[in-house]
Amino acid sequence: MREVPAGHPEKPQGQDGFKLLDRMNGGSHEELGLWGISFLPIADTDRILDVGCGGGANIARLLGHVPNGHVTGIDYSPVSVEASRSHNAEAVEAGRCDILEGNASELPFPDLSFDIVTAFETTYYWDLPVALREVARVLKPNGSFLVCNEDDGGDPEVIDLATRIPGMTVHTPQALQGALVEAGFAIVGVERIPEKGHLAIIARPE
């Protein structure tokens, strides 16, 4: 696996990683998370997987929608796993939430495990074809997959920044939709806030 340098947002590490995750749990990321979740058809019994769960704030938001369901988070940063468990300690203790260390390209779950899978601000760092096939594998036939990104590849400054961050690719809406279709998804909806660059894509397994 590629080594990720300290301070990189892909894999928060050490005390600086905890500080980064704390910042990412609020601010513009809070607004983005609430906006993306609003497009999901969530039933109160759904089983949800949040891939690249970071500091765990979106897990907490999703838990609020599934009082009779379950939310699982996965992240390949041990610091993120610890922060997410702390942020959702009550739900973890109650058995309504699990948070695991793992990789989007090798999801440690059986086929057809989840009603919903979410990916907030994380597809920038994925091996996209491999990870999307994994998401398709663990989703139930009528399940929903949400990709929600703050940047849609339309801002030259963001693109320039991404070229200087190892392992980061800011995908355009067209590129993401094409990759999703190639992985076996049907696009259900594409939502955007062009002035902010925000992008949400909802897809389902074909």
Short mmCIF file of C-alpha atoms in Angstrom, two decimals:
data_model
loop_
_atom_site.label_atom_id
_atom_site.label_comp_id
_atom_site.label_asym_id
_atom_site.label_seq_id
_atom_site.Cartn_x
_atom_site.Cartn_y
_atom_site.Cartn_z
CA MET A 1 0.00 0.00 0.00
CA ARG A 2 1.24 3.50 -0.83
CA GLU A 3 2.84 5.33 2.09
CA VAL A 4 0.86 8.43 3.09
CA PRO A 5 2.90 11.31 4.54
CA ALA A 6 2.06 12.73 7.97
CA GLY A 7 -0.40 15.62 7.80
CA HIS A 8 -2.07 14.27 4.65
CA PRO A 9 -5.91 14.48 4.85
CA GLU A 10 -6.22 11.08 3.15
CA LYS A 11 -4.99 9.30 6.30
CA PRO A 12 -4.92 11.46 9.45
CA GLN A 13 -2.12 10.46 11.82
CA GLY A 14 -1.02 11.37 15.35
CA GLN A 15 -2.26 14.30 17.40
CA ASP A 16 -2.35 16.56 14.35
CA GLY A 17 -4.67 13.99 12.78
CA PHE A 18 -7.09 14.22 15.70
CA LYS A 19 -7.10 18.02 15.37
CA LEU A 20 -7.75 17.80 11.64
CA LEU A 21 -10.66 15.40 12.15
CA ASP A 22 -12.15 17.63 14.83
CA ARG A 23 -12.13 20.55 12.37
CA MET A 24 -13.60 18.39 9.62
CA ASN A 25 -16.50 17.33 11.84
CA GLY A 26 -17.85 20.87 11.68
CA GLY A 27 -17.71 23.95 9.49
CA SER A 28 -18.28 23.53 5.76
CA HIS A 29 -18.07 19.74 6.11
CA GLU A 30 -21.12 19.75 8.39
CA GLU A 31 -23.08 21.73 5.82
CA LEU A 32 -21.93 19.37 3.05
CA GLY A 33 -22.86 16.26 5.02
CA LEU A 34 -26.36 17.47 5.83
CA TRP A 35 -26.88 18.50 2.21
CA GLY A 36 -25.77 15.12 0.83
CA ILE A 37 -27.78 13.06 3.29
CA SER A 38 -30.93 15.01 2.36
CA PHE A 39 -31.01 13.22 -1.03
CA LEU A 40 -31.02 9.70 0.41
CA PRO A 41 -34.22 7.64 0.72
CA ILE A 42 -33.56 6.38 4.26
CA ALA A 43 -35.85 3.96 6.11
CA ASP A 44 -35.61 3.81 9.90
CA THR A 45 -34.51 0.15 9.76
CA ASP A 46 -31.78 0.57 7.15
CA ARG A 47 -28.28 -0.79 7.52
CA ILE A 48 -25.82 1.87 6.35
CA LEU A 49 -22.09 1.81 5.59
CA ASP A 50 -20.04 5.03 5.62
CA VAL A 51 -16.76 4.46 3.74
CA GLY A 52 -13.92 6.75 4.77
CA CYS A 53 -15.77 7.81 7.90
CA GLY A 54 -13.14 10.30 9.11
CA GLY A 55 -14.08 11.87 12.43
CA GLY A 56 -17.48 10.20 12.59
CA ALA A 57 -19.78 13.22 12.30
CA ASN A 58 -21.66 11.83 9.30
CA ILE A 59 -22.11 8.52 11.11
CA ALA A 60 -23.85 10.44 13.91
CA ARG A 61 -26.07 12.20 11.37
CA LEU A 62 -26.98 8.92 9.69
CA LEU A 63 -27.73 7.29 13.05
CA GLY A 64 -30.35 9.96 13.62
CA HIS A 65 -32.24 8.66 10.59
CA VAL A 66 -32.18 4.96 11.52
CA PRO A 67 -33.43 4.56 15.12
CA ASN A 68 -34.20 0.90 14.37
CA GLY A 69 -31.28 0.33 12.03
CA HIS A 70 -27.49 0.20 12.16
CA VAL A 71 -24.57 2.26 10.85
CA THR A 72 -21.10 0.88 10.16
CA GLY A 73 -18.10 3.10 9.53
CA ILE A 74 -14.82 2.09 7.94
CA ASP A 75 -11.57 4.00 7.52
CA TYR A 76 -7.99 2.96 6.91
CA SER A 77 -6.64 5.56 9.32
CA PRO A 78 -6.43 4.15 12.88
CA VAL A 79 -6.72 7.74 14.14
CA SER A 80 -9.98 8.18 12.22
CA VAL A 81 -11.32 4.92 13.61
CA GLU A 82 -10.52 6.01 17.16
CA ALA A 83 -12.02 9.48 16.63
CA SER A 84 -15.18 8.05 15.05
CA ARG A 85 -15.67 5.59 17.88
CA SER A 86 -15.26 8.37 20.43
CA HIS A 87 -17.68 10.65 18.57
CA ASN A 88 -20.30 7.86 18.46
CA ALA A 89 -19.45 6.11 21.74
CA GLU A 90 -23.05 5.84 22.96
CA ALA A 91 -24.27 4.23 19.73
CA VAL A 92 -21.29 1.86 19.66
CA GLU A 93 -22.01 0.82 23.25
CA ALA A 94 -25.68 0.28 22.40
CA GLY A 95 -24.81 -1.96 19.45
CA ARG A 96 -26.26 0.44 16.89
CA CYS A 97 -22.89 1.27 15.37
CA ASP A 98 -19.62 -0.44 14.46
CA ILE A 99 -16.48 1.32 13.27
CA LEU A 100 -13.72 -0.73 11.68
CA GLU A 101 -10.28 -0.21 10.23
CA GLY A 102 -10.20 -1.22 6.56
CA ASN A 103 -9.74 -0.22 2.94
CA ALA A 104 -12.35 0.84 0.39
CA SER A 105 -10.77 -1.51 -2.14
CA GLU A 106 -11.25 -4.55 0.12
CA LEU A 107 -14.44 -4.06 2.10
CA PRO A 108 -14.56 -6.74 4.84
CA PHE A 109 -18.29 -7.45 4.48
CA PRO A 110 -20.38 -10.16 2.81
CA ASP A 111 -22.21 -9.51 -0.44
CA LEU A 112 -25.53 -7.63 -0.19
CA SER A 113 -24.91 -6.41 3.37
CA PHE A 114 -26.19 -2.81 3.24
CA ASP A 115 -29.23 -0.79 2.21
CA ILE A 116 -27.14 2.38 1.80
CA VAL A 117 -23.45 3.15 1.32
CA THR A 118 -22.10 6.68 1.64
CA ALA A 119 -18.76 8.25 0.68
CA PHE A 120 -18.18 11.81 1.86
CA GLU A 121 -15.06 13.63 0.66
CA THR A 122 -13.17 10.39 0.12
CA THR A 123 -13.39 9.24 -3.52
CA TYR A 124 -10.51 11.66 -4.26
CA TYR A 125 -8.17 9.02 -2.84
CA TRP A 126 -9.80 5.79 -4.05
CA ASP A 127 -8.62 3.28 -6.60
CA LEU A 128 -11.93 4.18 -8.20
CA PRO A 129 -12.74 1.12 -10.39
CA VAL A 130 -11.80 -1.35 -7.65
CA ALA A 131 -13.52 0.48 -4.79
CA LEU A 132 -16.72 1.11 -6.75
CA ARG A 133 -16.99 -2.59 -7.60
CA GLU A 134 -16.61 -3.34 -3.88
CA VAL A 135 -19.41 -0.91 -3.04
CA ALA A 136 -21.63 -2.52 -5.68
CA ARG A 137 -20.87 -5.94 -4.17
CA VAL A 138 -21.92 -5.06 -0.61
CA LEU A 139 -25.05 -3.10 -1.59
CA LYS A 140 -28.44 -4.78 -1.68
CA PRO A 141 -30.17 -4.83 -5.10
CA ASN A 142 -32.42 -1.85 -4.34
CA GLY A 143 -29.80 -0.06 -2.26
CA SER A 144 -28.49 3.47 -2.70
CA PHE A 145 -24.93 4.75 -2.97
CA LEU A 146 -24.17 8.40 -2.24
CA VAL A 147 -20.96 10.09 -3.38
CA CYS A 148 -20.75 13.57 -1.85
CA ASN A 149 -17.78 15.84 -2.60
CA GLU A 150 -17.04 19.44 -1.75
CA ASP A 151 -15.12 19.92 -5.01
CA ASP A 152 -16.36 18.86 -8.44
CA GLY A 153 -13.23 19.47 -10.51
CA GLY A 154 -14.44 22.77 -11.92
CA ASP A 155 -12.15 25.12 -9.96
CA PRO A 156 -8.65 25.48 -11.49
CA GLU A 157 -7.19 26.39 -8.09
CA VAL A 158 -8.51 23.15 -6.58
CA ILE A 159 -7.18 21.13 -9.51
CA ASP A 160 -3.77 22.76 -9.10
CA LEU A 161 -3.79 21.98 -5.39
CA ALA A 162 -4.74 18.35 -6.07
CA THR A 163 -1.80 17.90 -8.43
CA ARG A 164 0.50 18.77 -5.53
CA ILE A 165 -1.11 16.33 -3.08
CA PRO A 166 0.13 12.76 -3.63
CA GLY A 167 -2.65 10.30 -4.40
CA MET A 168 -5.42 12.91 -4.79
CA THR A 169 -7.65 13.20 -7.87
CA VAL A 170 -10.61 15.59 -8.02
CA HIS A 171 -13.02 13.85 -10.38
CA THR A 172 -15.50 15.76 -12.52
CA PRO A 173 -19.19 14.79 -12.34
CA GLN A 174 -18.86 13.20 -15.77
CA ALA A 175 -15.85 11.12 -14.74
CA LEU A 176 -17.55 9.89 -11.57
CA GLN A 177 -20.75 9.02 -13.41
CA GLY A 178 -18.79 7.13 -16.06
CA ALA A 179 -16.88 5.18 -13.41
CA LEU A 180 -20.09 4.34 -11.57
CA VAL A 181 -21.78 3.04 -14.71
CA GLU A 182 -18.67 1.01 -15.57
CA ALA A 183 -18.81 -0.54 -12.07
CA GLY A 184 -22.42 -1.63 -12.58
CA PHE A 185 -24.43 1.27 -11.18
CA ALA A 186 -27.34 3.19 -12.59
CA ILE A 187 -27.32 6.93 -11.87
CA VAL A 188 -30.44 7.97 -9.97
CA GLY A 189 -29.66 11.65 -9.41
CA VAL A 190 -26.94 14.28 -9.70
CA GLU A 191 -27.19 17.30 -7.41
CA ARG A 192 -24.88 20.31 -7.51
CA ILE A 193 -24.26 23.71 -5.97
CA PRO A 194 -22.16 25.16 -8.82
CA GLU A 195 -21.09 28.32 -7.02
CA LYS A 196 -19.56 26.19 -4.25
CA GLY A 197 -18.47 23.24 -6.38
CA HIS A 198 -20.50 20.82 -4.23
CA LEU A 199 -21.52 17.55 -5.88
CA ALA A 200 -23.78 14.70 -4.79
CA ILE A 201 -24.40 11.64 -6.95
CA ILE A 202 -26.95 8.99 -5.99
CA ALA A 203 -26.60 5.62 -7.73
CA ARG A 204 -28.05 2.13 -7.45
CA PRO A 205 -26.79 -1.29 -8.54
CA GLU A 206 -28.21 -2.29 -11.91
#
